[in-house]
Amino acid sequence: MHEVDGLNAGFASALLEQYLENPEAVPSEWRALFESGASELVATHPGLARLVELLQEDGNGHVATPPVPAPAPAAEAPPAPAGPVAPAADKTLLGAVAAAMALVKAYRTHGHLAARLDPLGSEPVGDPSLEPERLEPKLTPELQQLIPADILRVHVPGETLADVLPRLRETYCGTSAYEIEHISDHEQRVWLRSAIESGRYRQPLMPDERRRLLERLTEVEGFERYLRRAFLGQKQFSIEGLDVMIPMLDEAIQLAAEEGAHEVVFGMAHRGRLNVLAHVLGRPYETILREFEGERTLEAVVSDPEGGTGDVKYHLGAEGSRRTPSGDITLTLASNPSHLEAVDPVVEGRTRAEQTDRSSRTGYHDSSVAMPIQIHGDAAFPAQGVVAETLNLADLSGYSTGGTLHLIANNQIGFTTDPADGRSTRYSSDLAKGFDLPIVHVNADDPEAALAAVRLALAFRRRFCTDVVIDLVGYRRHGHNEQDQAAYTQPLMAARIERQPSVREQYEQELVDEGVVSQEEADSMAAEVDARLKEAHERLKTTFGQGVPAVAYEGRIPASSRAEIVTAVGADRLRALNDELLAVPEGFTVNPKLAKQLERRREALDQGGIDWGQAEELAFASLLVEGIPIRLTGQDTERGTFSHRHLVLHDAENGQAYTPVQNLREATASFEVHNSPLSEEACLGFEYGYSVAAPEALVAWEAQFGDFVNGAEVAIDQFIVSGLSKWGQTSRLTLLLPHGYEGNGPEHSSARLERFLQLAAQENIRIANCTTAAQYFHLMRRQALDPSARPLIVMTPKGLLRLKQAASELRELAEGSFQPVIEDPAADPANVRRLVLCSGKVYYDLVGHELHRDADWIAVARLEQLYPFPVSSAAQLVRRYPGLEELIWAQEEPQNMGAWRAIRHRLEEALPEGVRLRFAGRPWRASPSEGYPTAHLKEQDRIVREALSRT
């Protein structure tokens, strides 16, 4: 076989690619074809064709004469003419070509092991595959001269392997290194090889660009040194050792603006944060200096018109604007806690919100509008699980932001923990390999290489719309903070850093030696920075004590709205919306079993029986036509864990999806609905970030079971419930947490209501446990329409989703409103001696029990809103029963869980003198519920009998 027909050309080209990588990887007949040179495919590859010519020359440079074929036997027909048969290839030269291909591959795959990445000068480990003399055959200089460069498919200049090898070594083993060969996408690998080896993103800087870079490094260093001199011993978490991070962010902002971005959203921990605030976001020096002065004098704090701060200075977020040649761009630094990587998903959610057009019906997503930049710690990136959770969101349709620039601020140490004790991988960035992300390692003391890394990374993001990681390898000039002594635990490293000139000093010397700047000019730059800082500090001192704020910081928390919010929707409007929600396109086949369930929703408006799923969808639809955007995500949310929702329908014949609520004729806002991955912290953090950036939207996240929210405790504690007090930042994020004791064991009973009540203070959140579909309808509408945004925690039901008694009538949606407390409609107040107050599903256990039928002396009321506690409604409820002798709080949860311990004092305050207060529920327990259904039923019956029996 000497030729390849058109049908097989693609297959043959792929085999040729494999052959050039590894000749042994292709079948022998194809190997013979490629080495014979008798194929048009080979002829189209000039370098390979020339190599074949070399192999066919005899030792004197003449083409060997092919053997004359033997004459055919006279009795047989003459065979078809055959082309010349090539002689056996020179095995040494062929082996050298294979070795050269292996060498090129080794540099691309393992060159980083020999790269000079450590500013402190540690020797790279290297790899034997990078040494030409250790290959078989040995790639001697003579052999290297015989191998044409173009058959190696490299992008560095040169005619032969001897020419390109030094350039490959410089490219892959210099102060930058690359890990790209793990990527499974062929197009991405080929693009990266070309971009890296051609050097098109590492062009030399012009003299004026180099001067500006030196000026920037001088500002970065001068700022840190001034703070350390002026505020000796105070924590600043200096950036020194990674100073070049600021010019890298400058470059990223400029490139983002060139690509049309209107905003860049940053997330980072404390290291270098103050420098980012000052030099990236443009926060005035005075505001940062005030935070330091605030640790020394009360006057410095109270003179701030904002009234001080609710968090330490290196956790504060900020927003700024920068003018670029491509236009102004907004810069947002997300507030974050000390949980180092907890802010990662928050940044992604904020960015997604900025990228989403919520005036379109489905929430059109344009990733060019905003770009996220995450700055990670080298110890935290591989160790914090939320990093992996967040990386997993990158290419999901409901979460993608079109690619995040991940910058690892690599100190080569944790707090005091060495890398060998902090991770099982060679690099802190290795986690990213599992997500097919390219990784660029760069020495933090080579500022021009660091800028080139940013240019390459953002070009990759622009081309492929996915994440990219830069591992900025530097050091930490001081301890974990300025009060810490690194020499206690890393004496050798600390001593080496002590001798290390700063990157500014090194770069300054380089530019002075090359005549780009004079020593006098460099000294003048440093003096000017110091003078600016001193002037700002003096201006600040003149303001101390001049202005005292009208209210203290905590008083600035926006008060919860007392406005009357109309949540009822007219019956005619609800009927019209219901019809649209039940309509599907012509030819769309709804699952027959589901179709019957949905059809009952049409009848429910007239006959009663509007269940939870229908009430929720009507609430969503009514908000959309009022212009309120909605985003609903969570675990199996499109259908609902308990198969009650069915927002997204799937054609039974072809699997095509259709979402009726996204196709309402009068809708003027977007409805986004997405099933989330099976994780909590990143998903909930993402939705928090989205809700903060989209305060006009109703953003809801649903857990598969309520106790799953335990996996997101950091997001709850550090952002959702405390963000208002710490940063003046709130949202209307809504958590839907299935809760209720139904015999499903300890892990599927409780959404840990007690934890949310423990965290509730200063009206920071709202907590509800509804018992009817209408209550849920009004609650969701109130959450979207209340002008005072607060997170809402809803203990959603399981068994009540289809319980007939929990269903509602159209009248309740069209005329009612949310009731924080619901009285017993059947009780005669004059006869009541005992009031049983409860919340949630246990109400139906109580009123459905045999003891309740004849207990006309007992009223069973429901507390639907647990926080803020409805003080006046509770007092009014108690006053309705003039003969009341006893109030019993009944709950399914153990006494140390549920609402009892959080609201007991409120109940005591509401009781008239002489009225007893008792508890009915499970005793104190370490686990929420029983593991066996029979034990559960027995315990439920005991609780109800205790609440309803005469004592």
mmCIF file with all atom_site columns, C-alpha atoms in Angstrom, residues 273-437:
data_model
loop_
_atom_site.group_PDB
_atom_site.id
_atom_site.type_symbol
_atom_site.label_atom_id
_atom_site.label_alt_id
_atom_site.label_comp_id
_atom_site.label_asym_id
_atom_site.label_entity_id
_atom_site.label_seq_id
_atom_site.pdbx_PDB_ins_code
_atom_site.Cartn_x
_atom_site.Cartn_y
_atom_site.Cartn_z
_atom_site.occupancy
_atom_site.B_iso_or_equiv
_atom_site.pdbx_formal_charge
_atom_site.auth_seq_id
_atom_site.auth_comp_id
_atom_site.auth_asym_id
_atom_site.auth_atom_id
_atom_site.pdbx_PDB_model_num
ATOM 1   C CA . ARG A 1 273 ? -4.705  42.273 50.355 1.00 0.00 ? 273 ARG A CA 1
ATOM 2   C CA . LEU A 1 274 ? -3.876  45.775 51.568 1.00 0.00 ? 274 LEU A CA 1
ATOM 3   C CA . ASN A 1 275 ? -1.562  46.302 48.611 1.00 0.00 ? 275 ASN A CA 1
ATOM 4   C CA . VAL A 1 276 ? -4.301  45.129 46.256 1.00 0.00 ? 276 VAL A CA 1
ATOM 5   C CA . LEU A 1 277 ? -6.752  47.537 47.876 1.00 0.00 ? 277 LEU A CA 1
ATOM 6   C CA . ALA A 1 278 ? -4.355  50.453 47.481 1.00 0.00 ? 278 ALA A CA 1
ATOM 7   C CA . HIS A 1 279 ? -2.768  49.806 44.105 1.00 0.00 ? 279 HIS A CA 1
ATOM 8   C CA . VAL A 1 280 ? -5.280  47.695 42.180 1.00 0.00 ? 280 VAL A CA 1
ATOM 9   C CA . LEU A 1 281 ? -8.630  49.009 43.401 1.00 0.00 ? 281 LEU A CA 1
ATOM 10  C CA . GLY A 1 282 ? -7.256  52.509 43.991 1.00 0.00 ? 282 GLY A CA 1
ATOM 11  C CA . ARG A 1 283 ? -8.379  52.880 47.578 1.00 0.00 ? 283 ARG A CA 1
ATOM 12  C CA . PRO A 1 284 ? -6.791  56.071 49.008 1.00 0.00 ? 284 PRO A CA 1
ATOM 13  C CA . TYR A 1 285 ? -3.853  55.548 51.328 1.00 0.00 ? 285 TYR A CA 1
ATOM 14  C CA . GLU A 1 286 ? -5.687  57.498 54.056 1.00 0.00 ? 286 GLU A CA 1
ATOM 15  C CA . THR A 1 287 ? -8.499  54.921 54.318 1.00 0.00 ? 287 THR A CA 1
ATOM 16  C CA . ILE A 1 288 ? -6.031  52.094 54.829 1.00 0.00 ? 288 ILE A CA 1
ATOM 17  C CA . LEU A 1 289 ? -3.899  54.068 57.260 1.00 0.00 ? 289 LEU A CA 1
ATOM 18  C CA . ARG A 1 290 ? -7.054  54.866 59.234 1.00 0.00 ? 290 ARG A CA 1
ATOM 19  C CA . GLU A 1 291 ? -7.586  51.148 59.819 1.00 0.00 ? 291 GLU A CA 1
ATOM 20  C CA . PHE A 1 292 ? -4.110  50.920 61.340 1.00 0.00 ? 292 PHE A CA 1
ATOM 21  C CA . GLU A 1 293 ? -4.649  54.025 63.440 1.00 0.00 ? 293 GLU A CA 1
ATOM 22  C CA . GLY A 1 294 ? -7.931  52.533 64.581 1.00 0.00 ? 294 GLY A CA 1
ATOM 23  C CA . GLU A 1 295 ? -6.004  49.889 66.472 1.00 0.00 ? 295 GLU A CA 1
ATOM 24  C CA . ARG A 1 296 ? -4.225  52.630 68.443 1.00 0.00 ? 296 ARG A CA 1
ATOM 25  C CA . THR A 1 297 ? -6.846  55.303 69.052 1.00 0.00 ? 297 THR A CA 1
ATOM 26  C CA . LEU A 1 298 ? -10.619 55.409 69.194 1.00 0.00 ? 298 LEU A CA 1
ATOM 27  C CA . GLU A 1 299 ? -10.550 58.888 67.682 1.00 0.00 ? 299 GLU A CA 1
ATOM 28  C CA . ALA A 1 300 ? -9.259  57.505 64.402 1.00 0.00 ? 300 ALA A CA 1
ATOM 29  C CA . VAL A 1 301 ? -12.262 55.213 64.122 1.00 0.00 ? 301 VAL A CA 1
ATOM 30  C CA . VAL A 1 302 ? -15.032 57.562 65.163 1.00 0.00 ? 302 VAL A CA 1
ATOM 31  C CA . SER A 1 303 ? -13.776 60.253 62.817 1.00 0.00 ? 303 SER A CA 1
ATOM 32  C CA . ASP A 1 304 ? -14.748 57.994 59.938 1.00 0.00 ? 304 ASP A CA 1
ATOM 33  C CA . PRO A 1 305 ? -18.191 59.044 58.648 1.00 0.00 ? 305 PRO A CA 1
ATOM 34  C CA . GLU A 1 306 ? -18.998 55.362 58.120 1.00 0.00 ? 306 GLU A CA 1
ATOM 35  C CA . GLY A 1 307 ? -18.655 54.725 61.831 1.00 0.00 ? 307 GLY A CA 1
ATOM 36  C CA . GLY A 1 308 ? -15.756 52.275 61.803 1.00 0.00 ? 308 GLY A CA 1
ATOM 37  C CA . THR A 1 309 ? -15.753 48.676 60.698 1.00 0.00 ? 309 THR A CA 1
ATOM 38  C CA . GLY A 1 310 ? -17.197 45.344 61.709 1.00 0.00 ? 310 GLY A CA 1
ATOM 39  C CA . ASP A 1 311 ? -14.221 43.288 60.535 1.00 0.00 ? 311 ASP A CA 1
ATOM 40  C CA . VAL A 1 312 ? -10.462 43.381 60.466 1.00 0.00 ? 312 VAL A CA 1
ATOM 41  C CA . LYS A 1 313 ? -8.872  45.470 57.737 1.00 0.00 ? 313 LYS A CA 1
ATOM 42  C CA . TYR A 1 314 ? -7.509  42.541 55.734 1.00 0.00 ? 314 TYR A CA 1
ATOM 43  C CA . HIS A 1 315 ? -10.982 40.994 55.283 1.00 0.00 ? 315 HIS A CA 1
ATOM 44  C CA . LEU A 1 316 ? -12.724 44.044 53.895 1.00 0.00 ? 316 LEU A CA 1
ATOM 45  C CA . GLY A 1 317 ? -14.015 44.176 50.358 1.00 0.00 ? 317 GLY A CA 1
ATOM 46  C CA . ALA A 1 318 ? -13.993 47.207 48.126 1.00 0.00 ? 318 ALA A CA 1
ATOM 47  C CA . GLU A 1 319 ? -15.067 48.493 44.761 1.00 0.00 ? 319 GLU A CA 1
ATOM 48  C CA . GLY A 1 320 ? -13.133 50.791 42.471 1.00 0.00 ? 320 GLY A CA 1
ATOM 49  C CA . SER A 1 321 ? -12.900 51.910 38.895 1.00 0.00 ? 321 SER A CA 1
ATOM 50  C CA . ARG A 1 322 ? -9.948  52.130 36.561 1.00 0.00 ? 322 ARG A CA 1
ATOM 51  C CA . ARG A 1 323 ? -9.541  53.987 33.304 1.00 0.00 ? 323 ARG A CA 1
ATOM 52  C CA . THR A 1 324 ? -7.882  51.932 30.572 1.00 0.00 ? 324 THR A CA 1
ATOM 53  C CA . PRO A 1 325 ? -7.235  52.642 26.869 1.00 0.00 ? 325 PRO A CA 1
ATOM 54  C CA . SER A 1 326 ? -10.264 50.450 26.167 1.00 0.00 ? 326 SER A CA 1
ATOM 55  C CA . GLY A 1 327 ? -12.535 52.331 28.554 1.00 0.00 ? 327 GLY A CA 1
ATOM 56  C CA . ASP A 1 328 ? -13.417 52.402 32.231 1.00 0.00 ? 328 ASP A CA 1
ATOM 57  C CA . ILE A 1 329 ? -13.690 49.089 34.064 1.00 0.00 ? 329 ILE A CA 1
ATOM 58  C CA . THR A 1 330 ? -15.180 48.339 37.495 1.00 0.00 ? 330 THR A CA 1
ATOM 59  C CA . LEU A 1 331 ? -13.029 46.429 39.973 1.00 0.00 ? 331 LEU A CA 1
ATOM 60  C CA . THR A 1 332 ? -14.671 44.513 42.824 1.00 0.00 ? 332 THR A CA 1
ATOM 61  C CA . LEU A 1 333 ? -12.813 42.811 45.661 1.00 0.00 ? 333 LEU A CA 1
ATOM 62  C CA . ALA A 1 334 ? -15.143 40.458 47.521 1.00 0.00 ? 334 ALA A CA 1
ATOM 63  C CA . SER A 1 335 ? -15.226 40.613 51.309 1.00 0.00 ? 335 SER A CA 1
ATOM 64  C CA . ASN A 1 336 ? -14.017 37.385 52.843 1.00 0.00 ? 336 ASN A CA 1
ATOM 65  C CA . PRO A 1 337 ? -13.406 35.669 56.179 1.00 0.00 ? 337 PRO A CA 1
ATOM 66  C CA . SER A 1 338 ? -10.259 33.967 57.393 1.00 0.00 ? 338 SER A CA 1
ATOM 67  C CA . HIS A 1 339 ? -11.460 30.683 55.920 1.00 0.00 ? 339 HIS A CA 1
ATOM 68  C CA . LEU A 1 340 ? -8.900  31.048 53.173 1.00 0.00 ? 340 LEU A CA 1
ATOM 69  C CA . GLU A 1 341 ? -10.703 29.690 50.117 1.00 0.00 ? 341 GLU A CA 1
ATOM 70  C CA . ALA A 1 342 ? -14.318 30.161 51.224 1.00 0.00 ? 342 ALA A CA 1
ATOM 71  C CA . VAL A 1 343 ? -14.621 33.239 49.036 1.00 0.00 ? 343 VAL A CA 1
ATOM 72  C CA . ASP A 1 344 ? -13.860 31.304 45.833 1.00 0.00 ? 344 ASP A CA 1
ATOM 73  C CA . PRO A 1 345 ? -17.439 30.324 44.917 1.00 0.00 ? 345 PRO A CA 1
ATOM 74  C CA . VAL A 1 346 ? -18.731 33.706 46.085 1.00 0.00 ? 346 VAL A CA 1
ATOM 75  C CA . VAL A 1 347 ? -16.542 35.393 43.474 1.00 0.00 ? 347 VAL A CA 1
ATOM 76  C CA . GLU A 1 348 ? -17.807 33.023 40.784 1.00 0.00 ? 348 GLU A CA 1
ATOM 77  C CA . GLY A 1 349 ? -21.418 33.720 41.731 1.00 0.00 ? 349 GLY A CA 1
ATOM 78  C CA . ARG A 1 350 ? -20.896 37.483 41.709 1.00 0.00 ? 350 ARG A CA 1
ATOM 79  C CA . THR A 1 351 ? -19.268 37.244 38.307 1.00 0.00 ? 351 THR A CA 1
ATOM 80  C CA . ARG A 1 352 ? -22.049 35.072 36.897 1.00 0.00 ? 352 ARG A CA 1
ATOM 81  C CA . ALA A 1 353 ? -24.616 37.606 38.089 1.00 0.00 ? 353 ALA A CA 1
ATOM 82  C CA . GLU A 1 354 ? -22.756 40.405 36.308 1.00 0.00 ? 354 GLU A CA 1
ATOM 83  C CA . GLN A 1 355 ? -22.624 38.311 33.132 1.00 0.00 ? 355 GLN A CA 1
ATOM 84  C CA . THR A 1 356 ? -26.348 37.498 33.140 1.00 0.00 ? 356 THR A CA 1
ATOM 85  C CA . ASP A 1 357 ? -29.019 39.529 31.367 1.00 0.00 ? 357 ASP A CA 1
ATOM 86  C CA . ARG A 1 358 ? -31.941 39.134 33.756 1.00 0.00 ? 358 ARG A CA 1
ATOM 87  C CA . SER A 1 359 ? -34.309 40.958 31.433 1.00 0.00 ? 359 SER A CA 1
ATOM 88  C CA . SER A 1 360 ? -34.239 37.956 29.078 1.00 0.00 ? 360 SER A CA 1
ATOM 89  C CA . ARG A 1 361 ? -36.524 35.025 29.805 1.00 0.00 ? 361 ARG A CA 1
ATOM 90  C CA . THR A 1 362 ? -33.836 32.418 30.350 1.00 0.00 ? 362 THR A CA 1
ATOM 91  C CA . GLY A 1 363 ? -31.139 34.727 31.708 1.00 0.00 ? 363 GLY A CA 1
ATOM 92  C CA . TYR A 1 364 ? -28.857 35.148 28.700 1.00 0.00 ? 364 TYR A CA 1
ATOM 93  C CA . HIS A 1 365 ? -25.252 34.601 29.753 1.00 0.00 ? 365 HIS A CA 1
ATOM 94  C CA . ASP A 1 366 ? -22.375 36.568 28.181 1.00 0.00 ? 366 ASP A CA 1
ATOM 95  C CA . SER A 1 367 ? -19.025 35.648 29.752 1.00 0.00 ? 367 SER A CA 1
ATOM 96  C CA . SER A 1 368 ? -17.215 38.556 28.084 1.00 0.00 ? 368 SER A CA 1
ATOM 97  C CA . VAL A 1 369 ? -18.966 41.084 30.333 1.00 0.00 ? 369 VAL A CA 1
ATOM 98  C CA . ALA A 1 370 ? -17.012 40.264 33.509 1.00 0.00 ? 370 ALA A CA 1
ATOM 99  C CA . MET A 1 371 ? -13.983 38.212 34.499 1.00 0.00 ? 371 MET A CA 1
ATOM 100 C CA . PRO A 1 372 ? -13.189 36.526 37.827 1.00 0.00 ? 372 PRO A CA 1
ATOM 101 C CA . ILE A 1 373 ? -9.663  36.419 39.265 1.00 0.00 ? 373 ILE A CA 1
ATOM 102 C CA . GLN A 1 374 ? -8.976  34.142 42.211 1.00 0.00 ? 374 GLN A CA 1
ATOM 103 C CA . ILE A 1 375 ? -5.802  34.603 44.269 1.00 0.00 ? 375 ILE A CA 1
ATOM 104 C CA . HIS A 1 376 ? -5.110  31.424 46.227 1.00 0.00 ? 376 HIS A CA 1
ATOM 105 C CA . GLY A 1 377 ? -2.626  30.428 48.898 1.00 0.00 ? 377 GLY A CA 1
ATOM 106 C CA . ASP A 1 378 ? -0.190  27.647 48.093 1.00 0.00 ? 378 ASP A CA 1
ATOM 107 C CA . ALA A 1 379 ? -1.080  25.719 51.260 1.00 0.00 ? 379 ALA A CA 1
ATOM 108 C CA . ALA A 1 380 ? -4.841  26.265 50.874 1.00 0.00 ? 380 ALA A CA 1
ATOM 109 C CA . PHE A 1 381 ? -5.263  25.483 47.169 1.00 0.00 ? 381 PHE A CA 1
ATOM 110 C CA . PRO A 1 382 ? -4.587  21.727 47.468 1.00 0.00 ? 382 PRO A CA 1
ATOM 111 C CA . ALA A 1 383 ? -5.951  21.352 51.009 1.00 0.00 ? 383 ALA A CA 1
ATOM 112 C CA . GLN A 1 384 ? -9.306  23.166 51.106 1.00 0.00 ? 384 GLN A CA 1
ATOM 113 C CA . GLY A 1 385 ? -12.098 21.058 49.648 1.00 0.00 ? 385 GLY A CA 1
ATOM 114 C CA . VAL A 1 386 ? -14.042 24.093 48.496 1.00 0.00 ? 386 VAL A CA 1
ATOM 115 C CA . VAL A 1 387 ? -11.337 24.688 45.864 1.00 0.00 ? 387 VAL A CA 1
ATOM 116 C CA . ALA A 1 388 ? -12.138 21.406 44.138 1.00 0.00 ? 388 ALA A CA 1
ATOM 117 C CA . GLU A 1 389 ? -15.868 22.060 44.517 1.00 0.00 ? 389 GLU A CA 1
ATOM 118 C CA . THR A 1 390 ? -15.466 25.455 42.870 1.00 0.00 ? 390 THR A CA 1
ATOM 119 C CA . LEU A 1 391 ? -13.260 24.162 40.041 1.00 0.00 ? 391 LEU A CA 1
ATOM 120 C CA . ASN A 1 392 ? -15.953 21.585 39.332 1.00 0.00 ? 392 ASN A CA 1
ATOM 121 C CA . LEU A 1 393 ? -18.408 24.396 38.581 1.00 0.00 ? 393 LEU A CA 1
ATOM 122 C CA . ALA A 1 394 ? -16.250 25.909 35.841 1.00 0.00 ? 394 ALA A CA 1
ATOM 123 C CA . ASP A 1 395 ? -17.777 24.207 32.813 1.00 0.00 ? 395 ASP A CA 1
ATOM 124 C CA . LEU A 1 396 ? -21.311 23.595 34.082 1.00 0.00 ? 396 LEU A CA 1
ATOM 125 C CA . SER A 1 397 ? -23.960 25.475 32.143 1.00 0.00 ? 397 SER A CA 1
ATOM 126 C CA . GLY A 1 398 ? -25.586 26.967 35.233 1.00 0.00 ? 398 GLY A CA 1
ATOM 127 C CA . TYR A 1 399 ? -22.321 28.088 36.808 1.00 0.00 ? 399 TYR A CA 1
ATOM 128 C CA . SER A 1 400 ? -19.701 28.766 34.135 1.00 0.00 ? 400 SER A CA 1
ATOM 129 C CA . THR A 1 401 ? -18.141 32.218 34.074 1.00 0.00 ? 401 THR A CA 1
ATOM 130 C CA . GLY A 1 402 ? -16.226 31.737 30.831 1.00 0.00 ? 402 GLY A CA 1
ATOM 131 C CA . GLY A 1 403 ? -12.928 31.019 32.533 1.00 0.00 ? 403 GLY A CA 1
ATOM 132 C CA . THR A 1 404 ? -11.310 32.127 35.776 1.00 0.00 ? 404 THR A CA 1
ATOM 133 C CA . LEU A 1 405 ? -7.725  33.288 36.145 1.00 0.00 ? 405 LEU A CA 1
ATOM 134 C CA . HIS A 1 406 ? -6.383  31.406 39.164 1.00 0.00 ? 406 HIS A CA 1
ATOM 135 C CA . LEU A 1 407 ? -3.236  32.926 40.635 1.00 0.00 ? 407 LEU A CA 1
ATOM 136 C CA . ILE A 1 408 ? -1.510  30.895 43.353 1.00 0.00 ? 408 ILE A CA 1
ATOM 137 C CA . ALA A 1 409 ? 0.454   33.194 45.639 1.00 0.00 ? 409 ALA A CA 1
ATOM 138 C CA . ASN A 1 410 ? 3.078   30.579 46.391 1.00 0.00 ? 410 ASN A CA 1
ATOM 139 C CA . ASN A 1 411 ? 5.095   31.346 49.535 1.00 0.00 ? 411 ASN A CA 1
ATOM 140 C CA . GLN A 1 412 ? 6.521   27.807 49.521 1.00 0.00 ? 412 GLN A CA 1
ATOM 141 C CA . ILE A 1 413 ? 5.181   27.396 53.053 1.00 0.00 ? 413 ILE A CA 1
ATOM 142 C CA . GLY A 1 414 ? 1.909   27.394 54.983 1.00 0.00 ? 414 GLY A CA 1
ATOM 143 C CA . PHE A 1 415 ? 1.613   29.115 58.357 1.00 0.00 ? 415 PHE A CA 1
ATOM 144 C CA . THR A 1 416 ? 4.557   27.152 59.746 1.00 0.00 ? 416 THR A CA 1
ATOM 145 C CA . THR A 1 417 ? 3.944   23.947 57.789 1.00 0.00 ? 417 THR A CA 1
ATOM 146 C CA . ASP A 1 418 ? 6.363   22.794 55.102 1.00 0.00 ? 418 ASP A CA 1
ATOM 147 C CA . PRO A 1 419 ? 4.953   21.671 51.740 1.00 0.00 ? 419 PRO A CA 1
ATOM 148 C CA . ALA A 1 420 ? 5.992   18.077 52.473 1.00 0.00 ? 420 ALA A CA 1
ATOM 149 C CA . ASP A 1 421 ? 3.600   18.090 55.428 1.00 0.00 ? 421 ASP A CA 1
ATOM 150 C CA . GLY A 1 422 ? 0.841   20.000 53.666 1.00 0.00 ? 422 GLY A CA 1
ATOM 151 C CA . ARG A 1 423 ? 0.195   18.133 50.437 1.00 0.00 ? 423 ARG A CA 1
ATOM 152 C CA . SER A 1 424 ? 0.855   14.802 48.733 1.00 0.00 ? 424 SER A CA 1
ATOM 153 C CA . THR A 1 425 ? 1.687   16.341 45.370 1.00 0.00 ? 425 THR A CA 1
ATOM 154 C CA . ARG A 1 426 ? 4.815   17.959 43.986 1.00 0.00 ? 426 ARG A CA 1
ATOM 155 C CA . TYR A 1 427 ? 3.150   21.287 43.240 1.00 0.00 ? 427 TYR A CA 1
ATOM 156 C CA . SER A 1 428 ? 0.419   23.149 45.050 1.00 0.00 ? 428 SER A CA 1
ATOM 157 C CA . SER A 1 429 ? -1.301  23.513 41.674 1.00 0.00 ? 429 SER A CA 1
ATOM 158 C CA . ASP A 1 430 ? -1.565  19.795 40.898 1.00 0.00 ? 430 ASP A CA 1
ATOM 159 C CA . LEU A 1 431 ? -5.250  19.653 41.833 1.00 0.00 ? 431 LEU A CA 1
ATOM 160 C CA . ALA A 1 432 ? -5.997  21.639 38.682 1.00 0.00 ? 432 ALA A CA 1
ATOM 161 C CA . LYS A 1 433 ? -4.723  18.802 36.483 1.00 0.00 ? 433 LYS A CA 1
ATOM 162 C CA . GLY A 1 434 ? -7.789  16.779 37.401 1.00 0.00 ? 434 GLY A CA 1
ATOM 163 C CA . PHE A 1 435 ? -9.922  19.460 35.778 1.00 0.00 ? 435 PHE A CA 1
ATOM 164 C CA . ASP A 1 436 ? -7.863  19.610 32.553 1.00 0.00 ? 436 ASP A CA 1
ATOM 165 C CA . LEU A 1 437 ? -6.579  23.107 33.276 1.00 0.00 ? 437 LEU A CA 1
#
